[in-house]
Short mmCIF file of C-alpha atoms in Angstrom, two decimals:
data_model
loop_
_atom_site.label_atom_id
_atom_site.label_comp_id
_atom_site.label_asym_id
_atom_site.label_seq_id
_atom_site.Cartn_x
_atom_site.Cartn_y
_atom_site.Cartn_z
CA MET A 1 -76.59 2.40 -192.02
CA LEU A 2 -74.49 2.29 -189.10
CA TRP A 3 -73.25 4.97 -186.76
CA TYR A 4 -70.71 5.23 -184.30
CA ARG A 5 -69.42 7.70 -181.79
CA GLN A 6 -65.52 7.98 -180.93
CA ASN A 7 -65.32 10.60 -177.77
CA HIS A 8 -61.71 11.70 -178.73
CA TYR A 9 -58.57 9.99 -180.68
CA ARG A 10 -57.68 6.65 -179.70
CA ALA A 11 -60.92 6.62 -177.07
CA LEU A 12 -63.14 3.67 -177.34
CA VAL A 13 -65.42 3.61 -180.76
CA GLN A 14 -69.29 2.80 -179.66
CA PHE A 15 -71.56 1.69 -181.83
CA LEU A 16 -74.97 3.63 -181.75
CA LEU A 17 -78.60 2.43 -182.72
CA THR A 18 -81.04 4.70 -183.79
CA GLU A 19 -81.67 6.10 -180.67
CA PHE A 20 -78.18 5.69 -178.48
CA ASP A 21 -78.93 4.37 -175.25
CA GLN A 22 -76.34 5.32 -172.45
CA SER A 23 -77.45 2.45 -170.46
CA VAL A 24 -76.41 -0.24 -173.08
CA GLY A 25 -73.12 -2.18 -171.90
CA HIS A 26 -69.86 -2.19 -173.93
CA PHE A 27 -68.74 -5.60 -175.28
CA GLN A 28 -65.68 -6.30 -173.31
CA SER A 29 -63.79 -8.92 -174.90
CA SER A 30 -60.02 -8.73 -175.87
CA LEU A 31 -59.79 -6.48 -179.14
CA ASP A 32 -56.77 -5.22 -181.01
CA ARG A 33 -53.74 -6.40 -179.79
CA PRO A 34 -50.95 -5.42 -179.49
CA PRO A 35 -51.84 -1.23 -179.13
CA PHE A 36 -48.69 -0.60 -181.15
CA ALA A 37 -47.33 -1.98 -184.37
CA PHE A 38 -44.52 -1.01 -186.95
CA SER A 39 -42.41 -2.26 -189.47
CA HIS A 40 -40.87 -0.99 -192.65
CA VAL A 41 -41.41 -0.27 -196.11
CA GLY A 42 -41.95 -3.40 -198.18
CA GLU A 43 -42.32 -5.55 -195.46
CA THR A 44 -45.70 -7.67 -194.41
CA VAL A 45 -47.45 -7.14 -190.89
CA THR A 46 -50.22 -8.98 -189.43
CA LEU A 47 -52.27 -7.36 -186.69
CA GLN A 48 -54.34 -9.63 -184.29
CA CYS A 49 -58.13 -9.48 -182.99
CA GLU A 50 -59.30 -11.71 -180.42
CA GLN A 51 -62.72 -11.94 -179.01
CA ASP A 52 -64.14 -14.95 -176.63
CA ASN A 53 -68.02 -14.77 -177.84
CA PRO A 54 -68.67 -17.59 -180.44
CA ASP A 55 -72.03 -15.44 -181.42
CA TYR A 56 -69.96 -12.59 -182.61
CA TYR A 57 -68.95 -13.98 -186.13
CA ASN A 58 -68.93 -10.90 -188.14
CA MET A 59 -65.68 -8.96 -188.39
CA PHE A 60 -64.69 -5.70 -189.67
CA TRP A 61 -61.29 -4.27 -189.87
CA TYR A 62 -61.20 -0.10 -190.13
CA ARG A 63 -58.47 2.20 -190.53
CA GLN A 64 -58.44 5.85 -189.12
CA SER A 65 -55.59 7.87 -190.74
CA SER A 66 -53.80 11.07 -189.55
CA SER A 67 -56.93 13.13 -191.10
CA LYS A 68 -58.99 11.08 -188.80
CA LYS A 69 -60.98 9.77 -191.60
CA MET A 70 -62.20 6.22 -190.75
CA GLU A 71 -62.48 3.90 -193.58
CA MET A 72 -63.59 0.23 -193.51
CA ILE A 73 -61.09 -1.96 -195.38
CA THR A 74 -62.26 -5.46 -195.32
CA TYR A 75 -65.02 -7.45 -193.53
CA SER A 76 -66.37 -11.01 -193.17
CA VAL A 77 -70.05 -11.86 -192.53
CA ASN A 78 -69.76 -15.40 -192.56
CA LYS A 79 -66.84 -17.68 -191.03
CA GLY A 80 -63.95 -18.03 -193.87
CA ILE A 81 -65.60 -15.63 -196.49
CA SER A 82 -64.36 -12.30 -196.54
CA SER A 83 -64.32 -8.92 -198.77
CA THR A 84 -62.45 -5.86 -199.65
CA GLU A 85 -63.73 -2.51 -200.13
CA VAL A 86 -63.09 -0.52 -202.98
CA PRO A 87 -60.20 1.40 -203.02
CA PHE A 88 -58.41 -0.99 -201.47
CA ASN A 89 -56.42 -3.73 -203.12
CA GLN A 90 -57.29 -7.50 -202.26
CA SER A 91 -53.96 -8.77 -202.89
CA LYS A 92 -52.55 -6.22 -200.17
CA TYR A 93 -55.06 -6.52 -197.50
CA THR A 94 -56.30 -9.98 -196.38
CA MET A 95 -57.77 -11.24 -193.42
CA SER A 96 -58.74 -14.55 -191.74
CA ARG A 97 -60.96 -15.29 -188.81
CA GLY A 98 -58.67 -13.24 -185.73
CA THR A 99 -55.86 -11.91 -188.55
CA PHE A 100 -55.57 -8.94 -190.68
CA THR A 101 -52.58 -8.65 -193.12
CA VAL A 102 -51.08 -5.65 -194.61
CA GLU A 103 -48.56 -6.76 -197.34
CA ASN A 104 -46.02 -4.49 -199.01
CA LEU A 105 -46.32 -1.59 -196.66
CA GLU A 106 -45.98 2.04 -197.99
CA PRO A 107 -46.03 5.21 -195.94
CA GLY A 108 -50.00 5.47 -196.60
CA ASP A 109 -50.27 2.31 -194.52
CA GLN A 110 -49.59 4.34 -191.27
CA GLY A 111 -53.11 4.86 -189.19
CA LEU A 112 -55.19 3.60 -186.45
CA TYR A 113 -56.51 0.07 -187.20
CA PHE A 114 -59.56 -0.92 -185.40
CA CYS A 115 -61.26 -4.42 -185.41
CA ALA A 116 -64.85 -4.71 -184.92
CA VAL A 117 -67.01 -7.92 -184.22
CA SER A 118 -71.11 -8.23 -184.14
CA GLN A 119 -74.18 -9.03 -183.72
CA HIS A 120 -73.77 -5.52 -183.35
CA THR A 121 -70.78 -4.07 -184.21
CA TYR A 122 -68.30 -2.91 -181.18
CA PHE A 123 -64.88 -1.43 -181.43
CA GLY A 124 -61.43 -2.06 -179.61
CA SER A 125 -58.92 0.74 -178.78
CA GLY A 126 -56.94 0.23 -182.10
CA THR A 127 -53.93 -0.89 -182.99
CA LYS A 128 -51.34 2.17 -184.30
CA LEU A 129 -48.93 0.79 -187.31
CA THR A 130 -46.23 2.73 -187.95
CA VAL A 131 -44.24 2.30 -191.25
CA LEU A 132 -40.62 3.02 -189.95
CA ASP A 133 -38.43 5.36 -191.94
CA PRO A 134 -35.28 2.99 -192.95
CA LYS A 135 -33.10 5.82 -192.07
CA ARG A 136 -33.99 6.68 -188.61
CA GLU A 137 -33.17 4.55 -185.51
CA ILE A 138 -35.65 3.74 -182.91
CA THR A 139 -34.95 6.17 -180.11
CA PRO A 140 -36.26 6.51 -176.66
CA PRO A 141 -37.28 10.47 -175.20
CA THR A 142 -35.49 12.67 -173.17
CA VAL A 143 -37.64 14.08 -170.42
CA LYS A 144 -37.35 17.54 -168.92
CA VAL A 145 -39.60 19.16 -166.58
CA PHE A 146 -39.32 22.81 -166.50
CA GLN A 147 -40.54 24.66 -163.12
CA PRO A 148 -43.41 27.43 -163.07
CA SER A 149 -42.57 30.96 -163.72
CA SER A 150 -41.86 33.07 -160.75
CA LYS A 151 -44.24 35.90 -162.43
CA GLU A 152 -47.12 33.56 -163.32
CA CYS A 153 -50.21 34.41 -161.08
CA ARG A 154 -48.12 36.79 -158.74
CA ASN A 155 -50.56 39.80 -159.19
CA LEU A 156 -53.91 37.62 -158.42
CA LYS A 157 -55.51 38.69 -155.09
CA ASP A 158 -57.53 35.66 -154.31
CA GLU A 159 -55.12 32.97 -153.13
CA LYS A 160 -57.48 30.68 -154.17
CA GLU A 161 -56.98 31.85 -157.69
CA ARG A 162 -53.16 31.56 -157.83
CA LYS A 163 -52.15 28.47 -159.61
CA LYS A 164 -48.57 27.32 -160.99
CA THR A 165 -47.93 25.21 -164.44
CA LEU A 166 -45.16 22.72 -164.75
CA LEU A 167 -44.43 21.97 -168.00
CA CYS A 168 -43.02 18.23 -169.12
CA VAL A 169 -41.23 18.27 -172.92
CA ALA A 170 -40.12 14.87 -174.14
CA ARG A 171 -38.20 14.99 -177.09
CA ASP A 172 -35.45 13.50 -179.60
CA PHE A 173 -37.73 10.21 -179.70
CA TYR A 174 -38.89 8.12 -182.92
CA PRO A 175 -41.21 6.79 -183.50
CA ASP A 176 -44.34 8.84 -181.98
CA HIS A 177 -45.44 5.72 -179.66
CA VAL A 178 -45.60 7.60 -176.14
CA SER A 179 -47.97 8.64 -173.23
CA ILE A 180 -47.55 10.96 -170.55
CA PHE A 181 -48.55 10.86 -166.80
CA TRP A 182 -48.07 12.57 -163.76
CA GLN A 183 -47.54 11.90 -159.92
CA VAL A 184 -47.49 14.39 -157.21
CA ASN A 185 -46.04 12.49 -154.23
CA ALA A 186 -45.71 9.45 -155.97
CA LYS A 187 -49.49 9.65 -156.79
CA ASN A 188 -51.07 9.62 -160.08
CA VAL A 189 -53.04 12.96 -160.88
CA THR A 190 -55.02 14.02 -163.68
CA LYS A 191 -56.76 16.99 -162.39
CA GLY A 192 -55.12 20.01 -164.18
CA VAL A 193 -53.25 17.87 -166.63
CA ALA A 194 -53.17 18.98 -170.28
CA THR A 195 -51.20 16.98 -172.58
CA ASP A 196 -50.74 17.45 -176.36
CA PRO A 197 -53.06 15.39 -178.46
CA ALA A 198 -50.27 14.12 -180.76
CA ALA A 199 -46.46 14.20 -180.84
CA ARG A 200 -45.12 16.74 -183.54
CA LEU A 201 -42.26 16.00 -186.13
CA ASP A 202 -39.30 18.03 -185.51
CA ASP A 203 -36.94 17.37 -188.29
CA LYS A 204 -36.26 13.55 -188.00
CA THR A 205 -37.62 13.03 -184.42
CA TYR A 206 -40.71 13.51 -182.47
CA PHE A 207 -41.45 15.80 -179.38
CA ILE A 208 -44.27 16.09 -177.30
CA THR A 209 -45.37 18.51 -174.29
CA SER A 210 -47.71 18.43 -171.31
CA ARG A 211 -48.67 20.67 -168.42
CA LEU A 212 -49.53 19.94 -164.92
CA ARG A 213 -51.52 23.11 -163.17
CA VAL A 214 -51.43 23.33 -159.46
CA HIS A 215 -52.66 25.65 -156.66
CA ALA A 216 -49.51 27.64 -155.73
CA GLU A 217 -49.76 26.48 -152.33
CA VAL A 218 -49.38 23.10 -153.41
CA TRP A 219 -46.08 23.91 -155.37
CA THR A 220 -44.74 25.90 -152.36
CA SER A 221 -45.34 22.92 -150.04
CA PRO A 222 -42.03 21.62 -148.15
CA GLY A 223 -41.15 18.27 -149.42
CA THR A 224 -43.73 18.09 -152.32
CA ASN A 225 -42.46 16.32 -155.49
CA PHE A 226 -43.85 16.27 -158.99
CA SER A 227 -43.13 13.57 -161.29
CA CYS A 228 -43.44 13.46 -165.18
CA PHE A 229 -43.68 9.98 -166.80
CA VAL A 230 -42.98 9.16 -170.20
CA THR A 231 -43.79 5.94 -171.81
CA PHE A 232 -42.22 4.50 -175.07
CA PHE A 233 -42.54 1.32 -177.00
CA ASP A 234 -39.33 0.43 -178.82
CA GLY A 235 -41.34 -2.50 -180.67
CA ASN A 236 -40.25 -5.19 -178.09
CA LYS A 237 -41.01 -3.54 -174.39
CA THR A 238 -42.21 -0.09 -172.93
CA ILE A 239 -39.71 2.20 -171.55
CA ILE A 240 -40.25 4.56 -168.77
CA LYS A 241 -38.58 7.85 -168.73
CA ASP A 242 -39.32 10.17 -166.05
CA GLU A 243 -38.00 13.52 -164.21
CA THR A 244 -38.91 14.77 -160.78
CA VAL A 245 -39.14 17.96 -159.43
CA PHE A 246 -38.81 19.03 -155.70
CA ALA A 247 -40.10 22.38 -154.40
CA VAL A 248 -38.66 23.27 -150.66
CA GLU A 249 -40.22 26.46 -149.32
CA GLY A 250 -39.53 28.52 -152.75
CA MET A 251 -36.24 27.21 -153.52
CA PHE A 252 -36.04 24.01 -156.33
CA MET A 253 -33.79 21.00 -155.98
CA TRP A 254 -33.84 19.01 -159.11
CA ASN A 255 -33.52 15.33 -159.50
CA SER A 256 -33.65 12.95 -162.81
CA GLU A 257 -34.42 9.40 -162.59
CA ILE A 258 -34.27 7.29 -165.77
CA THR A 259 -35.51 3.53 -166.18
#
């Protein structure tokens, strides 16, 4: 029996021994390339798995569906010999050394695919496969940053507890291959950031929100700027959309820059 741990969705999946030893290092080969892949219904897609240690000759492919259930699809414990798990169809799911192929794609094939190699089993970060709807066009997001409410925290007497929340909304994009990060004065920030765990479907496109909570004195500091960046993978390249908000002594100036 093998046990694994994943701290959160898309986090590194860790192999656990009988007693997990936090001091054990993780295998740092190049696994699961690229991080995103998508194709249309009926087509064939091939995912790559690369690793540079010849001692790790056992290879496994797993799929994590939207329900978060992890299933092993196929594996090879000897070079050139592979087996496919029930109920998966061996004619549909095939693997060779370093590649995994899914034929005749269906919507049900969507998910996060993991490659694992062993002596012990080590996972990469996964490749997210999306089966595109032929009726939908690949569309990057539009990004809007909303200023904090003037009523937020105004009744708090303790100035240290007074905080303001900026809201970033990315919408009207397809498919849902996005990530969000914030900057304050051109420096990345993670403290106070809360982003939706996944994009949500709204009619035929997706949307996602992220919030940045800062001390009120930071928000009202003259010249301070707050930027929300949304990265979107269109199948060929990563596109970055962003919007920046400037706060000047209680007056708000807006600047939108799209690349």
